[in-house]
mmCIF file of C-alpha atoms (C1' of nucleotides) in Angstrom:
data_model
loop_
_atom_site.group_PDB
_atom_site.id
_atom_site.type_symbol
_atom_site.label_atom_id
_atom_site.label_comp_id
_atom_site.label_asym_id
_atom_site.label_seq_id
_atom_site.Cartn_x
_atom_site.Cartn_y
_atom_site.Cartn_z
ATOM 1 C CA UNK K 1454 0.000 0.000 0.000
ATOM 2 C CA UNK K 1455 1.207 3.491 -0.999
ATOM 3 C CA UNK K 1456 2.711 5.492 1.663
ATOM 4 C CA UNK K 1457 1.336 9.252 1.948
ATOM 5 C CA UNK K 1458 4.172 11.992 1.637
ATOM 6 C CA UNK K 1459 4.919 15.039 2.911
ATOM 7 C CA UNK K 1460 3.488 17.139 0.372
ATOM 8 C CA UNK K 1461 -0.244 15.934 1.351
ATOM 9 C CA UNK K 1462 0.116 16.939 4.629
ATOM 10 C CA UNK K 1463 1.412 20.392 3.969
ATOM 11 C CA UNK K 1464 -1.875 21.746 2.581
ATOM 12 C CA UNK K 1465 -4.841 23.532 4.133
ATOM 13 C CA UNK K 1466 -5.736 21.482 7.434
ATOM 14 C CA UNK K 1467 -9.509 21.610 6.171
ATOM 15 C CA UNK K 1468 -8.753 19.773 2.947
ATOM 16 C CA UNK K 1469 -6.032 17.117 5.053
ATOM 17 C CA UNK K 1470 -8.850 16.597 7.558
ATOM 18 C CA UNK K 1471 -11.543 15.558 4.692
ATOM 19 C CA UNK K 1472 -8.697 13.639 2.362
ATOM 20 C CA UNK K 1473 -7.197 11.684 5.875
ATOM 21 C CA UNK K 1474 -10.842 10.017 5.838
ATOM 22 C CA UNK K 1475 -10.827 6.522 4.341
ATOM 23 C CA UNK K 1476 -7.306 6.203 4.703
ATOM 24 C CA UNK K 1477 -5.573 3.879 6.320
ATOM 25 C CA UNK K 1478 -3.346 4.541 9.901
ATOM 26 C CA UNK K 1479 -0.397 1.925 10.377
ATOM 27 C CA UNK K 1480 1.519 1.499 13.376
ATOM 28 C CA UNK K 1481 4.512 -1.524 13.264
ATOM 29 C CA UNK K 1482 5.489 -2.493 15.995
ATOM 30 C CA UNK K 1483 7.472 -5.761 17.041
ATOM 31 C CA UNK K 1484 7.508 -6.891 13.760
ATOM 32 C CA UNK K 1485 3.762 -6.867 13.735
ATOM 33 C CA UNK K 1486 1.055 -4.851 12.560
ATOM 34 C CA UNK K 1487 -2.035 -2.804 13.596
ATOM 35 C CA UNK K 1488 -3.969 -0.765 11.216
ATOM 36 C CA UNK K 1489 -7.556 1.056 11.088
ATOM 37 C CA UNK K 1490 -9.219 3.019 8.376
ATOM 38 C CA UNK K 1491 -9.491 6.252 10.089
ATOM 39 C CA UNK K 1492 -13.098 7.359 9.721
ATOM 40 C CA UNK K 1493 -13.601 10.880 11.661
ATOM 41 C CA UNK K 1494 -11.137 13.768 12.460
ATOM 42 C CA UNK K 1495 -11.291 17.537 13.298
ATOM 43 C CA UNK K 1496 -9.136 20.119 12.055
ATOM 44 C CA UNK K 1497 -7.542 22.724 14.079
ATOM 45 C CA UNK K 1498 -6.519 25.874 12.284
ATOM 46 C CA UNK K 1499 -3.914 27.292 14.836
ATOM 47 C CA UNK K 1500 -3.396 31.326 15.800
ATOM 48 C CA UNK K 1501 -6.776 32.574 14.915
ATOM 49 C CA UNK K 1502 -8.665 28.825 16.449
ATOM 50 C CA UNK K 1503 -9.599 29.553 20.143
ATOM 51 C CA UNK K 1504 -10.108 25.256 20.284
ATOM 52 C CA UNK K 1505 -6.440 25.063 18.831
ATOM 53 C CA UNK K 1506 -3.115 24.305 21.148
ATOM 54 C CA UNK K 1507 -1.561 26.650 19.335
ATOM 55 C CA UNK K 1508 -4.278 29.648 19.385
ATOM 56 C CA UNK K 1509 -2.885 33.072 19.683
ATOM 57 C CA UNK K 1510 0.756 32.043 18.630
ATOM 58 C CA UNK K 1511 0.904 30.633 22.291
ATOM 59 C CA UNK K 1512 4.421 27.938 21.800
ATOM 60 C CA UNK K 1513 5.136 26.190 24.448
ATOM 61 C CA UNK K 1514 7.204 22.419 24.959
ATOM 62 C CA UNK K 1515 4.025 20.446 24.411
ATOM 63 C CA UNK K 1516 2.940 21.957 21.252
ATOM 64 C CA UNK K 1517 6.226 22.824 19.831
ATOM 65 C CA UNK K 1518 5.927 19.773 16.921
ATOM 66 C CA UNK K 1519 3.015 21.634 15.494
ATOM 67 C CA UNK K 1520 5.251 24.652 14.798
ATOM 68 C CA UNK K 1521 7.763 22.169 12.585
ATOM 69 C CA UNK K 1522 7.160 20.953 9.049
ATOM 70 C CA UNK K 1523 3.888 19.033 8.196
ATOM 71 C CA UNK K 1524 3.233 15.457 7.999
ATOM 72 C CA UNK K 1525 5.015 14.708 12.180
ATOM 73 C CA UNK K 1526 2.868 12.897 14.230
ATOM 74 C CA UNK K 1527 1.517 15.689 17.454
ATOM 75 C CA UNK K 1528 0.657 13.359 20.796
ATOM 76 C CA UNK K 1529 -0.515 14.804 23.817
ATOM 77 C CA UNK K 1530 -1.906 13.487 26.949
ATOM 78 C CA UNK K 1531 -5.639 14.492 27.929
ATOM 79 C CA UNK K 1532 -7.536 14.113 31.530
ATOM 80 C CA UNK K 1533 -4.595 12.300 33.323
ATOM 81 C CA UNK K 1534 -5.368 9.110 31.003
ATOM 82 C CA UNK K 1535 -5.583 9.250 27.098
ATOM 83 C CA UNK K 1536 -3.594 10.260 24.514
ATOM 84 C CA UNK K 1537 -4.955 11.980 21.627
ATOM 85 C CA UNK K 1538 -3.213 11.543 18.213
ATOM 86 C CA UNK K 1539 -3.113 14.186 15.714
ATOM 87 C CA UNK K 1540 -0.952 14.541 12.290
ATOM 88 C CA UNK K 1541 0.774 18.125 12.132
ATOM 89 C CA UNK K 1542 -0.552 20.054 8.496
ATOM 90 C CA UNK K 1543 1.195 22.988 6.766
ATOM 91 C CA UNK K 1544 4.449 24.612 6.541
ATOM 92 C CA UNK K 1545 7.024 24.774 8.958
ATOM 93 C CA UNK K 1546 6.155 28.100 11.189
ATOM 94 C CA UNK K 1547 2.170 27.932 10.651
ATOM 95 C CA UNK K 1548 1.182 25.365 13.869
ATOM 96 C CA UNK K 1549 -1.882 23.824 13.073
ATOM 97 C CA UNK K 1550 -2.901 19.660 12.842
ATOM 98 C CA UNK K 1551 -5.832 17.566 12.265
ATOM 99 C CA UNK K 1552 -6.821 15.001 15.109
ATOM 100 C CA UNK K 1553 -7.350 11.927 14.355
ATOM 101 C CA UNK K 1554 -11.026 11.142 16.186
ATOM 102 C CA UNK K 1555 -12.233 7.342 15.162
ATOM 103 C CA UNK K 1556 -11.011 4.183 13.120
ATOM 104 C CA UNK K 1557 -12.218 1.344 12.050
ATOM 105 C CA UNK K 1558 -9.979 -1.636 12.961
ATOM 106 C CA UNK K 1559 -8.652 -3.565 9.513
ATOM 107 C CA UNK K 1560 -5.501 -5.810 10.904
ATOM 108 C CA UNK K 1561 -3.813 -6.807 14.342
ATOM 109 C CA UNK K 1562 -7.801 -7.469 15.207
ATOM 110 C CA UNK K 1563 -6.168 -9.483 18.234
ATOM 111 C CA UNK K 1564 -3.349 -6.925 19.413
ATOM 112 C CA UNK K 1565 -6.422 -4.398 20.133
ATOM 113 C CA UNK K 1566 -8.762 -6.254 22.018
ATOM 114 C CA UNK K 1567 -5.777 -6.962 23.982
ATOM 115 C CA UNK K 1568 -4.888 -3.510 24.463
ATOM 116 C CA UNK K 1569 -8.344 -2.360 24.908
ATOM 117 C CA UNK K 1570 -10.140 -4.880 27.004
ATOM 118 C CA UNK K 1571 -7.143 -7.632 28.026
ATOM 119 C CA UNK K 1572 -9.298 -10.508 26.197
ATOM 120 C CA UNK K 1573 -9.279 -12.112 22.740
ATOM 121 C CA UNK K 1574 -11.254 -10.718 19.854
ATOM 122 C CA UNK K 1575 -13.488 -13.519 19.794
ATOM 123 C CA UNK K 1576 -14.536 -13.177 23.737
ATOM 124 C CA UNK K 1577 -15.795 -8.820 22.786
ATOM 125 C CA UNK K 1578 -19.162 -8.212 23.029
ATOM 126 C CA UNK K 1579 -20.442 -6.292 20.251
ATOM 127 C CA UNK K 1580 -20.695 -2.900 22.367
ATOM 128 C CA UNK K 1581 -16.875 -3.933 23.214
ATOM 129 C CA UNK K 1582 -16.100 -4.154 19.426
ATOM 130 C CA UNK K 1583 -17.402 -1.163 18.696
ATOM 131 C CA UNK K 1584 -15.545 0.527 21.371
ATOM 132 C CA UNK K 1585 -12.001 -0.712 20.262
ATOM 133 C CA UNK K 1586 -11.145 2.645 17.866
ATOM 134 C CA UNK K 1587 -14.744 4.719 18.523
ATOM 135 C CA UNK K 1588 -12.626 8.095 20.188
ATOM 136 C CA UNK K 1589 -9.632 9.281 19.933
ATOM 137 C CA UNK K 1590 -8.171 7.933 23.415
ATOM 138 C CA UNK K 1591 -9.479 4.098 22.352
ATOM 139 C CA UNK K 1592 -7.852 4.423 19.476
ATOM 140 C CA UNK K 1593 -4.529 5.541 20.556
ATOM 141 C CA UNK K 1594 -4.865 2.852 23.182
ATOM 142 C CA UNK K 1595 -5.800 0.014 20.276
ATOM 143 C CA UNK K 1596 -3.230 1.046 18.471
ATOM 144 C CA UNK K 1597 -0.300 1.294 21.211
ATOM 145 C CA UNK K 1598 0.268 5.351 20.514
ATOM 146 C CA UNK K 1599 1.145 7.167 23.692
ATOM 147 C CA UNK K 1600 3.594 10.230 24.036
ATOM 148 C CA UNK K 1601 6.802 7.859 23.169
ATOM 149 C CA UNK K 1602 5.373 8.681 19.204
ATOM 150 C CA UNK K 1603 5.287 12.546 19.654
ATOM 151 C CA UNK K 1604 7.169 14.197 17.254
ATOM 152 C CA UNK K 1605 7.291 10.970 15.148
ATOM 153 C CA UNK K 1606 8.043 11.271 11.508
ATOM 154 C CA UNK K 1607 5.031 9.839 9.475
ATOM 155 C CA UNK K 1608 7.005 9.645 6.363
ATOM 156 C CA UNK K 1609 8.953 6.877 8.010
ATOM 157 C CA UNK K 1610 8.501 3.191 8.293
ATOM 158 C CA UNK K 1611 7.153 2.913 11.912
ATOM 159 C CA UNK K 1612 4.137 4.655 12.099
ATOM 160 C CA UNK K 1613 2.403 5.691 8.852
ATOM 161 C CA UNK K 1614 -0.777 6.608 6.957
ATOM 162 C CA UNK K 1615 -1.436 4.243 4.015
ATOM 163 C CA UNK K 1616 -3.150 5.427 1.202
ATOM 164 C CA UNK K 1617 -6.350 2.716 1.482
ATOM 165 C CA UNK K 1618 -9.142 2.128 -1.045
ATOM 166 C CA UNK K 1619 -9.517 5.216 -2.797
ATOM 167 C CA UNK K 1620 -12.965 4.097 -2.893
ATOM 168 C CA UNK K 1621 -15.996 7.143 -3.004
ATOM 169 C CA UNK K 1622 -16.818 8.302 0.317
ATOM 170 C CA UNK K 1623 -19.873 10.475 1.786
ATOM 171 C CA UNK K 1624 -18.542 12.909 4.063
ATOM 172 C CA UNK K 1625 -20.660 14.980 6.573
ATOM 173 C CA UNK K 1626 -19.034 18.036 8.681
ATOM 174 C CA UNK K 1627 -20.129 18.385 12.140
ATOM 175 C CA UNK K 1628 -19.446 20.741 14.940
ATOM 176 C CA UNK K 1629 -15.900 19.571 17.113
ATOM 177 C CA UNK K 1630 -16.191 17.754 20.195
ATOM 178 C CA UNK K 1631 -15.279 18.382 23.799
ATOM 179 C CA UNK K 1632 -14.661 22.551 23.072
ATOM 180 C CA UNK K 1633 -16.872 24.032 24.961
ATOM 181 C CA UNK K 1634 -14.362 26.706 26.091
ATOM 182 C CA UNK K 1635 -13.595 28.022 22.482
ATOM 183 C CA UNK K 1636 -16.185 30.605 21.890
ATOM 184 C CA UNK K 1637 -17.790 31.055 18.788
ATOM 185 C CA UNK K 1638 -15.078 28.364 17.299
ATOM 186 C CA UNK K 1639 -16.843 26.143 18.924
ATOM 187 C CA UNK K 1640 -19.807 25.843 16.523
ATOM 188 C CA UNK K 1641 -17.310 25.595 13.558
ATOM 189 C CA UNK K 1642 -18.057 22.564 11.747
ATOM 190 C CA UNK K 1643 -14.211 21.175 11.378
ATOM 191 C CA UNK K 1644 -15.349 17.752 12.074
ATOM 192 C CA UNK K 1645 -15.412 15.495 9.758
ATOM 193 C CA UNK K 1646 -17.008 11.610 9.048
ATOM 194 C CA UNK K 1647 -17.412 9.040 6.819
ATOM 195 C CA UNK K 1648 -21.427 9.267 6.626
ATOM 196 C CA UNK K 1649 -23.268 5.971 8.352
ATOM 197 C CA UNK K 1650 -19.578 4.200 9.624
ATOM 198 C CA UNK K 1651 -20.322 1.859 13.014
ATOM 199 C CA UNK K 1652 -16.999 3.213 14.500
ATOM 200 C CA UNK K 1653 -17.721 7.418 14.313
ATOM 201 C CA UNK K 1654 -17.225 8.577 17.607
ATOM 202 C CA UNK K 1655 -20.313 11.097 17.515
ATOM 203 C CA UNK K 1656 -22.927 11.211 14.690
ATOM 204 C "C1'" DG N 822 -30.984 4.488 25.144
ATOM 205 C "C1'" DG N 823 -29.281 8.776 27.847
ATOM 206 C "C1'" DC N 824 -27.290 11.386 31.607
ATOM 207 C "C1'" DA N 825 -24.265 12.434 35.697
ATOM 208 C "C1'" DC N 826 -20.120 11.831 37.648
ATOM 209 C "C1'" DG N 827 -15.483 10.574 38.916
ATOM 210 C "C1'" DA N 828 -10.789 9.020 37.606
ATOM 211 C "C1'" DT N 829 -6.216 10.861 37.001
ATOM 212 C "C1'" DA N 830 -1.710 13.494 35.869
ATOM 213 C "C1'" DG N 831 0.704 16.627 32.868
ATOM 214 C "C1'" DG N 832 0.863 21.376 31.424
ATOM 215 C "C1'" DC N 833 0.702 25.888 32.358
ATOM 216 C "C1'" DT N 834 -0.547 30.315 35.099
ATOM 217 C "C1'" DG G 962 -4.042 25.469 41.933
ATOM 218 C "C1'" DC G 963 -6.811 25.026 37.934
ATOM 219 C "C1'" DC G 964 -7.987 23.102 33.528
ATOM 220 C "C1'" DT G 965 -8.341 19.569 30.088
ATOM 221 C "C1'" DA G 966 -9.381 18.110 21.762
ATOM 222 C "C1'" DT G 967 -11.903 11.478 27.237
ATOM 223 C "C1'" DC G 968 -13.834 7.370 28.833
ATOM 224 C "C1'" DG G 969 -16.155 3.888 31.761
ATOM 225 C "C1'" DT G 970 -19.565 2.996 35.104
ATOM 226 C "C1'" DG G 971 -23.753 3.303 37.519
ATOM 227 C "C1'" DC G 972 -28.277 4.550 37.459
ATOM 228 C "C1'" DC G 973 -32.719 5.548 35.435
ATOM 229 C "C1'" DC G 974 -35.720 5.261 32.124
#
DNA sequence: GGCACGATAGGCT
DNA sequence: GCCTATCGTGCCC
């Protein structure tokens, strides 16, 4: 499977979010492999986004990756528990990313039940299947991504977004999650879903 | 099915 | 000392 490059990433975060949909996220590791089609994300336009990291220029240690070249994986840790993985977008100097929100799980189908739930894939109930990729902190736990990947080059071999089906997808945008905080950015609809996937977060 | 609530720790003021 | 780009559980329909 193709290997997106750096070019795709370095365009406007609003376009990356809607193009990232339907592909597919890889993450080797041991010699094995886990990979999900990644079916929802939200964009995050930096400076002038009151919901971004980055809003108002603000550059501190934890958000530093977003101010570097596109196509860099951005990791941070969220309510003392979850990690939240997002790919950095645009040139080096403008600090904004798309996070990735929901997957659907394609291979390592065993590795992520037991990193979810502890149990093999055939002993999940169907609410636990479901919940192995339905949110951004599942998913980074399915798929083993925790603050060791920050910074992590996704032009590289290790972790990696796969270019997938190419098949014709119906996308629907939809207010972000969880931003409450943000103002009127809050009702910007920078979410974005595959229309009628099991595995959206929020529909 | 939906809603309320608590867990938990790093990041920043 | 406060906040957070979340999730699981318990409870009540």
């Amino acid at each position: 499977m193709k290997t997106l490059g750096r070019e795709f990433y370095n365009r406007d975060s609003l376009i990356v979010a809607k193009e990232l949909l339907g592909k597919v996220l890889v993450h080797e590791i041991e010699g094995q492999r886990i990979s999900a089609k990644i079916v929802e994300t939200e964009a995050y336009m930096g400076v002038e986004d009151k919901a971004a990291h980055s809003y108002g220029g603000k550059r501190t240690p934890r958000v530093e990756v977003m101010y570097g070249g596109p196509g860099f994986s951005y990791v941070f840790m969220i309510y003392g528990m979850y990690y939240c993985f997002n790919i950095v977008t645009r040139e080096e100097g403008t600090p904004q990313a798309v996070l990735i929100r929901a997957a659907e799980p394609i291979e390592g189908l065993e590795l992520m039940a037991q990193n979810r739930f502890h149990k093999a894939y055939n002993q999940l109930s169907k609410s636990q299947i479901k919940g192995l990729t339905n949110g951004p902190g599942k998913l980074c736990r399915a798929l083993l991504i925790d603050k060791g990947l920050n910074g992590e080059d996704l032009c590289g071999l290790k972790l990696y977004v796969g270019a997938g089906e190419n098949e014709p997808l119906s996308i629907i945008s939809a207010k972000r999650i969880g931003i409450d905080y943000a103002g009127e950015a809050k009702d910007f609809c920078w979410r974005f879903y595959i229309e009628d996937n099991h595995y959206v977060s929020v529909k």
